[in-house]
Coordinates of N, CA and C in Angstrom, one line a residue:
M2 N 11.9 -49.9 -19.1 CA 12.8 -49.7 -17.8 C 12.1 -49.6 -16.7
E3 N 12.5 -50.3 -15.6 CA 12.4 -50.6 -14.0 C 12.5 -49.3 -13.4
Y4 N 12.0 -48.9 -12.5 CA 12.5 -48.3 -11.4 C 13.6 -48.6 -10.9
G5 N 14.6 -47.9 -10.2 CA 15.5 -48.5 -9.8 C 16.7 -48.6 -11.0
E6 N 16.2 -49.3 -12.2 CA 17.2 -49.4 -13.1 C 18.0 -48.2 -13.6
Q7 N 19.4 -48.5 -13.9 CA 19.9 -47.3 -14.8 C 20.1 -47.6 -16.3
D8 N 20.1 -46.6 -17.1 CA 20.2 -46.8 -18.7 C 21.7 -47.0 -18.9
P9 N 22.9 -47.7 -19.2 CA 24.3 -48.1 -19.4 C 25.0 -46.8 -19.4
L10 N 24.1 -46.1 -20.2 CA 24.5 -44.7 -20.9 C 24.8 -43.5 -19.9
E11 N 23.8 -43.9 -18.8 CA 23.9 -42.6 -17.6 C 24.4 -43.4 -16.6
I12 N 25.0 -44.2 -16.8 CA 26.1 -44.8 -15.4 C 27.2 -43.8 -15.2
P13 N 27.2 -42.8 -14.0 CA 28.6 -42.1 -13.4 C 30.1 -43.1 -14.0
I14 N 31.2 -42.5 -14.6 CA 32.2 -42.7 -14.9 C 33.0 -42.1 -14.1
L15 N 34.0 -42.4 -13.4 CA 35.0 -41.2 -12.6 C 35.8 -41.2 -14.0
C16 N 36.4 -39.9 -13.6 CA 37.2 -39.5 -14.4 C 38.4 -40.5 -15.0
I17 N 38.8 -40.1 -16.4 CA 40.1 -40.8 -16.6 C 41.6 -40.1 -16.0
N18 N 41.1 -39.5 -15.6 CA 43.0 -38.6 -14.5 C 42.5 -39.0 -13.7
N19 N 42.0 -40.2 -13.0 CA 41.5 -40.9 -11.5 C 41.7 -39.0 -10.6
C20 N 41.2 -38.1 -10.7 CA 41.1 -36.9 -10.3 C 39.5 -37.3 -8.6
G21 N 39.0 -37.8 -9.0 CA 38.2 -38.3 -7.7 C 36.4 -37.4 -8.4
F22 N 37.2 -36.9 -9.6 CA 35.2 -36.2 -10.1 C 34.9 -37.2 -11.3
F23 N 33.5 -37.1 -11.4 CA 33.0 -37.7 -12.6 C 33.3 -37.2 -13.9
G24 N 33.0 -37.9 -14.7 CA 33.4 -37.7 -16.6 C 32.5 -38.0 -17.0
S25 N 32.3 -37.5 -18.4 CA 30.8 -37.9 -19.0 C 31.7 -38.5 -20.4
A26 N 31.4 -39.0 -21.3 CA 30.9 -39.2 -22.7 C 31.3 -38.2 -23.6
T27 N 30.8 -36.9 -23.3 CA 31.1 -35.8 -24.2 C 32.4 -35.0 -24.1
T28 N 32.9 -35.6 -22.5 CA 34.1 -34.9 -22.5 C 35.1 -35.7 -22.2
M29 N 35.5 -36.6 -23.3 CA 36.2 -37.9 -23.6 C 36.4 -38.8 -22.1
D30 N 35.1 -38.8 -21.4 CA 35.4 -39.5 -19.6 C 36.3 -38.8 -18.9
M31 N 36.4 -37.4 -18.9 CA 37.1 -36.5 -17.9 C 36.4 -35.7 -17.4
C32 N 36.8 -35.6 -16.1 CA 35.8 -34.2 -15.6 C 36.1 -33.1 -16.3
S33 N 35.2 -32.2 -16.0 CA 35.6 -30.8 -16.8 C 36.5 -29.9 -16.6
K34 N 37.0 -29.9 -15.2 CA 38.4 -29.2 -15.0 C 39.6 -30.3 -15.7
C35 N 39.5 -31.3 -15.8 CA 40.8 -31.9 -16.4 C 40.5 -31.9 -18.2
H36 N 38.9 -31.8 -18.7 CA 38.7 -31.9 -19.8 C 39.4 -30.5 -20.4
K37 N 39.4 -29.3 -19.8 CA 39.7 -28.0 -19.9 C 40.7 -27.7 -19.9
V38 N 41.8 -28.7 -19.0 CA 43.3 -28.6 -19.0 C 43.8 -29.2 -20.1
F39 N 43.2 -30.2 -20.7 CA 43.3 -31.2 -21.8 C 43.5 -30.5 -23.1
M40 N 41.9 -29.5 -23.3 CA 42.4 -28.9 -24.4 C 43.0 -27.7 -24.3
M41 N 43.4 -27.0 -23.9 CA 44.2 -26.1 -23.4 C 45.8 -26.7 -23.8
K42 N 46.1 -27.8 -23.2 CA 47.4 -28.5 -23.9 C 47.4 -29.0 -25.0
M43 N 46.1 -28.9 -25.8 CA 46.0 -29.6 -27.1 C 46.2 -28.1 -28.2
E44 N 45.6 -27.1 -27.7 CA 45.5 -25.7 -28.5 C 46.9 -25.2 -28.1
Q45 N 47.8 -25.4 -27.3 CA 49.2 -24.9 -26.9 C 49.9 -25.2 -27.9
A46 N 50.0 -27.0 -28.1 CA 50.4 -27.6 -28.8 C 50.7 -27.8 -30.4
K47 N 48.9 -27.5 -30.7 CA 48.4 -26.8 -31.9 C 49.3 -25.3 -32.5
L48 N 49.3 -24.5 -31.9 CA 50.2 -23.0 -31.5 C 51.7 -23.3 -31.8
V49 N 52.1 -24.4 -30.8 CA 53.6 -24.5 -31.2 C 54.4 -25.2 -32.5
N50 N 53.1 -26.3 -33.1 CA 53.2 -26.9 -34.1 C 53.4 -25.9 -35.6
E51 N 52.4 -25.3 -35.4 CA 51.7 -23.7 -36.5 C 53.2 -22.9 -36.6
S52 N 53.0 -22.6 -35.2 CA 54.9 -21.9 -35.4 C 55.8 -22.2 -35.9
S53 N 56.3 -23.8 -35.4 CA 57.4 -24.4 -36.1 C 57.1 -24.3 -37.5
N54 N 56.0 -24.8 -38.1 CA 56.3 -24.8 -39.7 C 56.3 -23.6 -39.9
S55 N 55.7 -22.3 -39.7 CA 55.7 -21.2 -40.4 C 57.5 -20.8 -40.5
N56 N 57.7 -21.0 -39.5 CA 59.6 -21.0 -39.5 C 60.2 -21.5 -40.5
K57 N 59.8 -23.4 -40.5 CA 60.3 -24.2 -41.3 C 59.9 -23.0 -43.2
E58 N 59.2 -23.2 -43.2 CA 58.6 -22.3 -44.6 C 59.0 -21.1 -44.6
E59 N 59.5 -20.1 -43.6 CA 60.6 -18.9 -44.0 C 62.0 -19.8 -44.2
A60 N 62.6 -20.8 -43.8 CA 64.2 -20.7 -44.0 C 63.7 -21.6 -45.2
I61 N 62.7 -22.3 -45.7 CA 62.9 -22.9 -46.8 C 62.9 -22.0 -48.0
A62 N 62.0 -21.1 -47.9 CA 61.3 -19.8 -48.6 C 62.7 -19.0 -48.7
A63 N 63.8 -18.9 -47.7 CA 64.9 -18.1 -47.9 C 66.2 -18.5 -48.5
S64 N 66.3 -20.0 -48.2 CA 67.1 -20.4 -48.9 C 67.1 -20.9 -50.3
S65 N 65.4 -21.2 -50.6 CA 65.3 -20.9 -52.0 C 65.5 -19.7 -52.5
L66 N 65.6 -18.7 -52.1 CA 65.9 -16.9 -52.4 C 67.5 -16.9 -52.7
A67 N 68.3 -17.5 -51.8 CA 69.5 -17.5 -52.0 C 70.2 -18.5 -53.3
M68 N 69.3 -19.4 -53.3 CA 69.8 -20.3 -54.4 C 69.8 -19.4 -55.9
R69 N 68.6 -19.1 -56.1 CA 67.9 -18.5 -56.8 C 68.9 -16.8 -57.2
V70 N 69.4 -16.7 -55.8 CA 69.9 -15.4 -56.0 C 71.9 -15.6 -56.7
D71 N 72.3 -16.9 -56.3 CA 73.8 -16.9 -56.0 C 74.0 -17.8 -57.5
S72 N 72.5 -18.5 -58.5 CA 72.4 -18.8 -59.9 C 72.6 -17.9 -60.7
V73 N 71.8 -16.2 -60.5 CA 72.4 -15.3 -61.7 C 73.7 -14.9 -61.8
E74 N 73.8 -14.3 -63.0 CA 75.2 -14.5 -63.3 C 75.0 -13.1 -63.9
P75 N 75.8 -11.9 -63.0 CA 75.9 -10.4 -63.2 C 76.4 -10.3 -65.0
K76 N 75.5 -9.8 -65.3 CA 76.0 -9.0 -66.7 C 76.5 -7.4 -66.8
I77 N 77.5 -7.1 -67.5 CA 78.3 -6.0 -67.7 C 76.8 -5.2 -68.9
I78 N 76.7 -4.1 -68.5 CA 75.6 -3.6 -69.5 C 76.9 -2.2 -70.1
R79 N 76.9 -1.9 -71.3 CA 77.5 -0.9 -71.4 C 76.6 -0.1 -72.3
E80 N 76.4 1.5 -71.9 CA 76.1 2.0 -72.7 C 77.2 3.3 -73.4
A81 N 76.7 3.3 -74.9 CA 77.2 4.2 -75.2 C 77.3 6.1 -74.4
G82 N 78.3 6.3 -73.7 CA 78.4 7.8 -72.8 C 78.4 8.4 -74.0
K83 N 77.1 9.8 -73.9 CA 77.2 11.0 -74.5 C 77.6 12.0 -73.7
L84 N 78.6 12.5 -74.1 CA 79.2 13.9 -73.4 C 78.7 15.1 -74.1
R85 N 78.6 15.7 -72.8 CA 77.6 17.2 -73.2 C 78.5 18.1 -72.7
K86 N 78.7 19.1 -73.9 CA 79.5 20.2 -73.9 C 78.7 21.3 -72.7
R87 N 79.5 21.8 -72.3 CA 79.3 22.8 -71.4 C 79.0 24.4 -72.3
P88 N 78.0 24.8 -71.6 CA 78.1 26.3 -72.6 C 79.4 26.9 -72.1
E89 N 79.8 28.0 -73.0 CA 80.7 28.9 -73.1 C 80.6 29.9 -72.1
G90 N 81.3 29.6 -71.3 CA 81.5 30.7 -70.1 C 81.7 30.2 -68.8
Q91 N 81.0 28.7 -68.6 CA 81.1 28.1 -67.6 C 82.7 27.3 -66.9
N92 N 83.2 27.8 -65.8 CA 84.1 27.1 -65.5 C 83.9 25.5 -65.1
N93 N 85.2 24.9 -65.4 CA 85.1 23.3 -64.7 C 85.2 23.2 -63.0
P94 N 84.4 22.9 -62.3 CA 84.8 22.7 -61.3 C 86.1 22.1 -61.2
R95 N 86.8 22.4 -59.8 CA 88.0 21.2 -59.3 C 88.0 20.8 -58.3

């Protein structure tokens, strides 16, 4: 490479957000400030998406449980009751 020539990969690129600063390929052609803001927005969107997915999963689990409970038929279980006699001399409470 001759003196005064620049490698095409090293030519400064203006930030794609037109903020006036220079970007780079490692920051998706954004300056460091715009890239930081972009990454923060991506992280917030990811958290919101995870939160809404967990709410959906909870709602699905709750409705599934409600369906299972509704489909259970109550059964009456009768046991032969044994009467115990009180020992002589004890009064029955009234």
